[in-house]
Short mmCIF file of C-alpha atoms in Angstrom, two decimals:
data_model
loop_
_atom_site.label_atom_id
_atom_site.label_comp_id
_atom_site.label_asym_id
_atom_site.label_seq_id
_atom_site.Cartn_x
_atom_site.Cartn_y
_atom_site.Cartn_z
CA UNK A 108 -40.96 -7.78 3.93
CA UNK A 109 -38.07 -5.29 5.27
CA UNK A 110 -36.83 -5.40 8.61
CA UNK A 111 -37.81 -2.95 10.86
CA UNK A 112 -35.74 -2.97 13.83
CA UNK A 113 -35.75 0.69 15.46
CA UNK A 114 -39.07 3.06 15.56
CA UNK A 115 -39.05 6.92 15.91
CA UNK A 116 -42.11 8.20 17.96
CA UNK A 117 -42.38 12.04 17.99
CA UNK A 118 -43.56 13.27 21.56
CA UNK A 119 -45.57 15.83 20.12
CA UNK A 120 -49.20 15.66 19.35
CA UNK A 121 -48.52 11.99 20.03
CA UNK A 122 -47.76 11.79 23.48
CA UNK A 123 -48.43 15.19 24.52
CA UNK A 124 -50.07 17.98 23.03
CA UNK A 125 -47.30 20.26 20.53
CA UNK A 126 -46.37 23.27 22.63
CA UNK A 127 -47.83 25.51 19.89
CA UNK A 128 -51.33 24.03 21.10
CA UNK A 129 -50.22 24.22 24.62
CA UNK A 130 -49.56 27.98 24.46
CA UNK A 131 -52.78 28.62 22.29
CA UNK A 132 -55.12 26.92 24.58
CA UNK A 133 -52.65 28.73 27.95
CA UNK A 134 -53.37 32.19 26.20
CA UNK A 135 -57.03 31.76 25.28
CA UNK A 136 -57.50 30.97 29.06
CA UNK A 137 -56.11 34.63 29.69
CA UNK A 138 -58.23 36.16 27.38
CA UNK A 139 -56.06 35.90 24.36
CA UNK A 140 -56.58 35.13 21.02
CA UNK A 141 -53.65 35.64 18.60
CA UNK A 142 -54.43 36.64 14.89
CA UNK A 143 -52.42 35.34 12.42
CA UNK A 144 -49.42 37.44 12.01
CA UNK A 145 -48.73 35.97 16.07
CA UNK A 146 -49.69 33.10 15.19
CA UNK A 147 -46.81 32.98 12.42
CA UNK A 148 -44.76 34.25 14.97
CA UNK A 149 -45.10 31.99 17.78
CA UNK A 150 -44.35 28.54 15.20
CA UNK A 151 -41.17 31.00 14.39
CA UNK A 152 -40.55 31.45 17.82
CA UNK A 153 -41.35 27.36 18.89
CA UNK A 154 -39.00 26.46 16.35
CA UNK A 155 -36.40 28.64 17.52
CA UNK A 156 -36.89 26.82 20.82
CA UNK A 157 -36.77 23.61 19.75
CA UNK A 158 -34.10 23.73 17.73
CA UNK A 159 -31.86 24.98 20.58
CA UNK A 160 -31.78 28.59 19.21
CA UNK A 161 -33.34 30.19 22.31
CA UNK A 162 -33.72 29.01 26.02
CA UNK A 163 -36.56 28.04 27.43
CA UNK A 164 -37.04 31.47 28.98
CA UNK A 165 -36.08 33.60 26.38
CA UNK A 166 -38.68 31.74 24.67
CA UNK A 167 -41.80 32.24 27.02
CA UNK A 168 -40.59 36.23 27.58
CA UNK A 169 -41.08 36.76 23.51
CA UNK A 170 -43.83 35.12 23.52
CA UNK A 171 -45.48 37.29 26.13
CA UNK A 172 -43.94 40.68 24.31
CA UNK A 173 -46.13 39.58 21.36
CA UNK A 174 -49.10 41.17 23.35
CA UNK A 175 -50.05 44.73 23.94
CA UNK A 176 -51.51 43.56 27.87
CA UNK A 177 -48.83 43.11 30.43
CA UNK A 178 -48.99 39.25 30.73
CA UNK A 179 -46.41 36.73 32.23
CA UNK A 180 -45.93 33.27 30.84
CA UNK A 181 -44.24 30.77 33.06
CA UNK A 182 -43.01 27.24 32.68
CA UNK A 183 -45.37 26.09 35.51
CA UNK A 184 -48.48 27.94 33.68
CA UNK A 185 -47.57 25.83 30.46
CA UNK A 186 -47.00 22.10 32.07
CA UNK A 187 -49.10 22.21 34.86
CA UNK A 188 -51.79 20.92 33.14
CA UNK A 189 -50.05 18.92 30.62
CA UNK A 190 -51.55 14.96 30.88
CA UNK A 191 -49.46 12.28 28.87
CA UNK A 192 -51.73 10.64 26.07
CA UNK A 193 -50.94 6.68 27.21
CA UNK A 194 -52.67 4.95 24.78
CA UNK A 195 -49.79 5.26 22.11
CA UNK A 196 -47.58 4.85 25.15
CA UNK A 197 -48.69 1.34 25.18
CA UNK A 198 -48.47 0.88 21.64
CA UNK A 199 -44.53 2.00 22.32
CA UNK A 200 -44.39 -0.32 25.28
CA UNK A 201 -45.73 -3.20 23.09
CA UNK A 202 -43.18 -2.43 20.14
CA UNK A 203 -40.18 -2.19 22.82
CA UNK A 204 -40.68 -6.47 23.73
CA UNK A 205 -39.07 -6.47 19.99
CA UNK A 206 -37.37 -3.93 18.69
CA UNK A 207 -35.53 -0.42 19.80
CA UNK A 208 -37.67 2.10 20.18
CA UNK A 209 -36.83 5.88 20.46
CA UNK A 210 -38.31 9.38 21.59
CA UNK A 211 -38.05 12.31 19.68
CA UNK A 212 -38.30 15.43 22.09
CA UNK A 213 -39.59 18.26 20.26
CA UNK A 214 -39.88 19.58 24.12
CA UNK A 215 -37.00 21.33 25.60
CA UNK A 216 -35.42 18.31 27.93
CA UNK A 217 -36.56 20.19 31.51
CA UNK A 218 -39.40 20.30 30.70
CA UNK A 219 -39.88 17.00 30.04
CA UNK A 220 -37.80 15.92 33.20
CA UNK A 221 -40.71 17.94 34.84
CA UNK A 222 -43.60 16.00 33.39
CA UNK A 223 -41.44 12.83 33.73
CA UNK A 224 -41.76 13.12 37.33
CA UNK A 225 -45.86 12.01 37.44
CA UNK A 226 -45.15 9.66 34.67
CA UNK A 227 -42.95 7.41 33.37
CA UNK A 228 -43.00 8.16 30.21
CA UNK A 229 -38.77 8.57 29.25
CA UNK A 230 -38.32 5.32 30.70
CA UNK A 231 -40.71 3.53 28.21
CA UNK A 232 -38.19 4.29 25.39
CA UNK A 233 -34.58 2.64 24.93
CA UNK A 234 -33.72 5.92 24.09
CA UNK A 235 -34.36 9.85 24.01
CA UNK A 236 -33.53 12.08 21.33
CA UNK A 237 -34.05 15.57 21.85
CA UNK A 238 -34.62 18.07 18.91
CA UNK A 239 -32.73 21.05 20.83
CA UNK A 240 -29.47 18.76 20.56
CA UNK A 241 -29.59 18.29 16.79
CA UNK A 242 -29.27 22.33 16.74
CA UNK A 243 -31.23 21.84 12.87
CA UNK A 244 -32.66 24.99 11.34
CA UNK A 245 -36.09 23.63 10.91
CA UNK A 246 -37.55 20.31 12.20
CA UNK A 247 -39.11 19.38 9.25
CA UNK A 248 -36.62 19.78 6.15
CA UNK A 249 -33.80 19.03 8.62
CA UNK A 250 -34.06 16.94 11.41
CA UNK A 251 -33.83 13.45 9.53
CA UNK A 252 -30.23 14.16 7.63
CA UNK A 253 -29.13 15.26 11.43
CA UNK A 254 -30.70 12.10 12.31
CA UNK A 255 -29.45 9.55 9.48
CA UNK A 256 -25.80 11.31 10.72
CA UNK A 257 -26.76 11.19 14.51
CA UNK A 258 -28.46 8.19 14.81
CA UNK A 259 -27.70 6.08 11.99
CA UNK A 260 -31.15 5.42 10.67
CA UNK A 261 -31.25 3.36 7.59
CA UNK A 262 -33.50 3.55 4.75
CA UNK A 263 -35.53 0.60 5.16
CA UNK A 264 -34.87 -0.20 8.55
CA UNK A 265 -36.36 2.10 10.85
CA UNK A 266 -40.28 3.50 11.15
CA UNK A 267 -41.12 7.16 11.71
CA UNK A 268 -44.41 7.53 13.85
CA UNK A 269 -46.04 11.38 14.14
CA UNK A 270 -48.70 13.30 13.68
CA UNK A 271 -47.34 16.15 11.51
CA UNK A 272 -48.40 15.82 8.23
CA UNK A 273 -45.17 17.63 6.73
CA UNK A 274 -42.52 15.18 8.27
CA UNK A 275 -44.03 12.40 7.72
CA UNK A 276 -43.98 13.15 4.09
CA UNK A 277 -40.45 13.96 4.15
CA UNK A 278 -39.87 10.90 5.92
CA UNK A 279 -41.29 8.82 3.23
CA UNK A 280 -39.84 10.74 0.32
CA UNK A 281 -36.36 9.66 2.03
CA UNK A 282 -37.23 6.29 2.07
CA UNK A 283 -38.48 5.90 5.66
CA UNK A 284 -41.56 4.25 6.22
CA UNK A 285 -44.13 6.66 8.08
CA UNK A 286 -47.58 6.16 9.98
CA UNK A 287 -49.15 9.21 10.84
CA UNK A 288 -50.55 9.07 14.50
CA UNK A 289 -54.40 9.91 14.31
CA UNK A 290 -54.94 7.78 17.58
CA UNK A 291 -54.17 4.10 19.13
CA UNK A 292 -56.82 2.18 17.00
CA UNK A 293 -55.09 3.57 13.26
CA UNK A 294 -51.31 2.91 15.04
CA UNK A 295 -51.97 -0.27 15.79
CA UNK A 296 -53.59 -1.32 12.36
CA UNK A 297 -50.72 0.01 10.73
CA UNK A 298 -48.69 -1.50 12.81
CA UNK A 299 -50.06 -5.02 12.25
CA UNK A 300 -50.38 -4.68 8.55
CA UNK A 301 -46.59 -4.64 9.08
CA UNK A 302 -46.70 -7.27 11.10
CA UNK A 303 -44.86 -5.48 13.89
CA UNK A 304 -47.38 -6.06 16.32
CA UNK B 264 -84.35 17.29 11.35
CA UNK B 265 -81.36 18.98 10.01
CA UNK B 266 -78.26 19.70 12.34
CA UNK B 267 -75.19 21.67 11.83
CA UNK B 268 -71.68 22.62 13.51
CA UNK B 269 -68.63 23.39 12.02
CA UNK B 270 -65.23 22.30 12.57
CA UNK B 271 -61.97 25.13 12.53
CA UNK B 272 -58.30 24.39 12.38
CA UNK B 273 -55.47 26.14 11.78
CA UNK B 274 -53.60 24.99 8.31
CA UNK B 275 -49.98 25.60 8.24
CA UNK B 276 -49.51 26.19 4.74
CA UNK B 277 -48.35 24.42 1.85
CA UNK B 278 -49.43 21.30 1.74
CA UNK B 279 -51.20 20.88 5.39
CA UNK B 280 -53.67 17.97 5.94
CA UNK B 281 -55.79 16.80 8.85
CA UNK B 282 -57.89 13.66 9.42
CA UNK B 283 -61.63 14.46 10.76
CA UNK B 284 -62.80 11.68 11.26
CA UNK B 285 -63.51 11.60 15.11
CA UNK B 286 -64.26 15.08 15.24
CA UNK B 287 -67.29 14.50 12.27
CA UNK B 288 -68.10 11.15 14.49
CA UNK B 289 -68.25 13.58 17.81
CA UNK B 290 -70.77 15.77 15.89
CA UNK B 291 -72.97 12.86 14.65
CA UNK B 292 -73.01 11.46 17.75
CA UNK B 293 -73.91 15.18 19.25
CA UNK B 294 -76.57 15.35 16.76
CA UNK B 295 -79.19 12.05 18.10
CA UNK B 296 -79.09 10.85 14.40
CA UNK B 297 -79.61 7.28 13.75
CA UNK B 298 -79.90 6.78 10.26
CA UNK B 299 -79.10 9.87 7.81
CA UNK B 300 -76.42 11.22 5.48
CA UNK B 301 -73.89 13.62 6.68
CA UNK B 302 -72.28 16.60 4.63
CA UNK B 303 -69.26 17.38 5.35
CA UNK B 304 -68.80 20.95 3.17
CA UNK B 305 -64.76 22.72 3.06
CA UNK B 306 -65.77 26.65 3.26
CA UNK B 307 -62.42 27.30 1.00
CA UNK B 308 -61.24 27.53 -2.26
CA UNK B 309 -57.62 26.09 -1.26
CA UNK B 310 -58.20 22.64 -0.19
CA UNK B 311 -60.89 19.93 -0.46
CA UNK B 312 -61.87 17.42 1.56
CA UNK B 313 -61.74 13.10 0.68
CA UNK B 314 -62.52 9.57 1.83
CA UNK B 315 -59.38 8.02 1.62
CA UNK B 316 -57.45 5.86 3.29
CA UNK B 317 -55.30 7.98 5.86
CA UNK B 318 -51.75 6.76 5.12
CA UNK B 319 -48.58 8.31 4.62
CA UNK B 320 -47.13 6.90 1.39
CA UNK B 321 -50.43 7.65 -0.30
CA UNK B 322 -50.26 11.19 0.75
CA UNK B 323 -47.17 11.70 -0.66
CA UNK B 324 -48.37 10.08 -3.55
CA UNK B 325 -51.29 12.36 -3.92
CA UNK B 326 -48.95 15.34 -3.41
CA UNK B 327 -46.40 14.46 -5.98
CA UNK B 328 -49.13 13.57 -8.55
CA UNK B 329 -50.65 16.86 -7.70
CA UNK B 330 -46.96 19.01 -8.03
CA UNK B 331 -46.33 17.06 -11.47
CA UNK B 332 -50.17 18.17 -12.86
CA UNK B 333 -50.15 21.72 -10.92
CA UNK B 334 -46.83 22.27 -9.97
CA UNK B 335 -46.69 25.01 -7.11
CA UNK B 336 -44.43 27.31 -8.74
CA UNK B 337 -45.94 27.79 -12.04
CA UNK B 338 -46.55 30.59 -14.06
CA UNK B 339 -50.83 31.20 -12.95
CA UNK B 340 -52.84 33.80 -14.52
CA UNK B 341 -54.31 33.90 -10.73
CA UNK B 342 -51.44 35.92 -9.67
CA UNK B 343 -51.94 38.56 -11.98
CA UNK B 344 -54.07 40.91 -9.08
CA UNK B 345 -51.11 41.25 -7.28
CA UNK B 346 -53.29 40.11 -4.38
CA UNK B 347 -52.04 36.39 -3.48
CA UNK B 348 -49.43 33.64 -4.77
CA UNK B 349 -52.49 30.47 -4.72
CA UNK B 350 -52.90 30.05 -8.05
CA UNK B 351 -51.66 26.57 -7.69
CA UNK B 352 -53.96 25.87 -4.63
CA UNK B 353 -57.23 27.04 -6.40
CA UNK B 354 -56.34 24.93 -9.81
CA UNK B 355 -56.00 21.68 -7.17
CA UNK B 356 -58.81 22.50 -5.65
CA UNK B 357 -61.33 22.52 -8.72
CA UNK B 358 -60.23 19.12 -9.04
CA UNK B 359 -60.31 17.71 -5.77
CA UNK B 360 -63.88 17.51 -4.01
CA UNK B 361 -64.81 20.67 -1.65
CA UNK B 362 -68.03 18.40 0.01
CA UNK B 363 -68.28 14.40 0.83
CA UNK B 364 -71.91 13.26 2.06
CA UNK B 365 -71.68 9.89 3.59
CA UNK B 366 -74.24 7.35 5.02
CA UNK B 367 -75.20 7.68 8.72
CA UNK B 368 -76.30 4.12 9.79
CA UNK B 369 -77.50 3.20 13.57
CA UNK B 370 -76.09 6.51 14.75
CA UNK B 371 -72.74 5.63 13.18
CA UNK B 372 -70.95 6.68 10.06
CA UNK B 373 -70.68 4.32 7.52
CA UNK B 374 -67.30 4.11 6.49
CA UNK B 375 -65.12 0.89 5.45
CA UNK B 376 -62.41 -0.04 7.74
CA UNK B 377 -59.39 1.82 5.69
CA UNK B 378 -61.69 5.47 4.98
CA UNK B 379 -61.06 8.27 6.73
CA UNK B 380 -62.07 11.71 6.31
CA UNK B 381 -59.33 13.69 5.17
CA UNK B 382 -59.45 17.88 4.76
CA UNK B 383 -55.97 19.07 2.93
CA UNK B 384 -55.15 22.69 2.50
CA UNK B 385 -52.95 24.13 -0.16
CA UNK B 386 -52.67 27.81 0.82
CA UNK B 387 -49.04 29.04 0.77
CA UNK B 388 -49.24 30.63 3.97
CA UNK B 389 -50.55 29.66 8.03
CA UNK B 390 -54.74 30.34 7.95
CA UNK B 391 -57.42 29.27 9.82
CA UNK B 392 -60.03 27.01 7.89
CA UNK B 393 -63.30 25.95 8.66
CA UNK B 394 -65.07 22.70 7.57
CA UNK B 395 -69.12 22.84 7.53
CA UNK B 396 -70.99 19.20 9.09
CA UNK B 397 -74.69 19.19 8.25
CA UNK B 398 -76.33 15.98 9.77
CA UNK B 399 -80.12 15.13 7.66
CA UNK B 400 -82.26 12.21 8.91
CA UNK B 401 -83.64 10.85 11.85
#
């Protein structure tokens, strides 16, 4: 059985919802429904952000030119009613008594500073990564060569836990092992069937 | 008594899968049945849905046996219209299931430990899908 000595937990859709769902849910509460074509446009735009393209406010202002009504979009509007999930937070918390275990921001690091403040969530993790440093083109076909350079990962040595179906896949296909998150029950089965936990 | 409610999510494109397992348990339990089957129907003809066991490696697995039969970049006949590029999609998807019906014992689904319900979506391009749950019993 290989060593696993460092694990890779994506924040979102894991620990908090993606900000793609964030600003769906945000816009449908205005009255808002984007059809496809927007929709296309705000993953363009979210990866812009998160790859440290745009700032945070360029970001939310071309999101809000998308629409035809006058609306305004603010950072407050977006994390205000952001909760962190903590069931896979304890799963991290459990994984930390033996091995490293890291945080990959795909949120812009004020805003998680922001949310930090009612919970302490960046403190539960040796480490935080944050996808607008790597400056990548795309956090899927990208971000694990910038992170074999940046953070060293092995083949073999280190575990990639997220919910996004694409990555994870990459992940594997460049021989790093992979759950993806569905909730705490699956995480921690797969977790014990590799006798991590 | 027959209930039904559907299920929509947005696929990505590509390759783009989902696990629905809580949301078809959330249903059922919505429903009142005790002891039934459940359909679970995918109202597409780019994607299926399975029982499998929900894990990474095997997904990859699935999708690399699935490029080396169907690769995604083939020459399809499908394409001819000049309307879409998802000729590959709709070849996968004759032969991977569009419905699953599954046993619905004491208001629970019946599924061993490692099954899950999976929906994958092989459309090129970001769409919104919807997956049909039909509860029968009582």
């Amino acid at each position: 059985m290989k060593t696993i000595n460092k694990t890779f937990f994506v924040l979102g859709d894991v620990f908090l919802p993606s900000i793609y769902s964030v600003l769906l849910k945000l816009l449908k509460k205005i009255g808002l429904v984007p059809i496809d074509q927007d929709r296309i446009t705000i993953h363009s735009l979210e990866r812009e952000l998160l790859t440290g393209h745009i700032s945070e406010h360029d970001f939310l202002q071309r999101i809000a030119a998308l629409f035809s009504e006058e609306i305004s979009i603010t950072e407050k509007d977006l994390l205000s009613s952001l909760r962190v999930n903590r069931h896979p937070l304890s799963v991290a918390i459990d994984l930390r008594k033996d091995r490293e275990v890291v945080l990959f921001s795909d949120y812009p690091k004020p805003w998680l500073e922001m949310i930090d403040r009612n919970v302490d969530l960046i403190g539960s993790f040796n480490k935080v990564i944050y996808s607008q440093d790597l400056r990548c083109s795309n956090l899927r076909e990208d971000i694990l060569t910038h992170l074999k350079v940046i953070d060293d990962i092995q083949e073999g040595s280190c575990l990639w836990v997220d919910s996004d179906p694409f990555r994870t896949s990459i992940a594997i296909n460049n021989g790093i092992d992979a759950i993806i998150y569905v909730d705490e029950r699956r995480l921690r089965r797969e977790l014990h069937l590799r006798s991590l936990l | 008594m027959i209930y039904s409610e559907s299920i929509t999510f947005e696929s990505e494109g590509s390759w783009y899968s989902v696990n629905i397992t809580e949301q078809v348990r959330a249903i059922l339990k919505h429903s009142g049945l005790k002891q039934g089957i459940i359909l679970i129907f995918y109202q597409h003809t780019t994607g299926g849905v399975m029982v499998i066991e929900h894990e990474a490696g095997f997904l990859a697995d699935l999708e690399d046996n699935l490029e080396r039969l169907i690769p995604s970049n083939g020459v399809y006949m499908h394409h001819l219209r000049g309307v879409d590029q998802n000729g590959a999609a709709h070849v996968r998807t004759a032969i991977i299931p569009t419905s699953v019906v599954l046993p619905v014992r004491s208001g629970d689904l019946a599924l061993g430990e490692y099954q899950d319900i999976l929906v994958v979506d092989m459309q090129p391009e970001l769409k919104m899908r919807s997956v049909l749950i039909q509860v029968m019993g009582e």
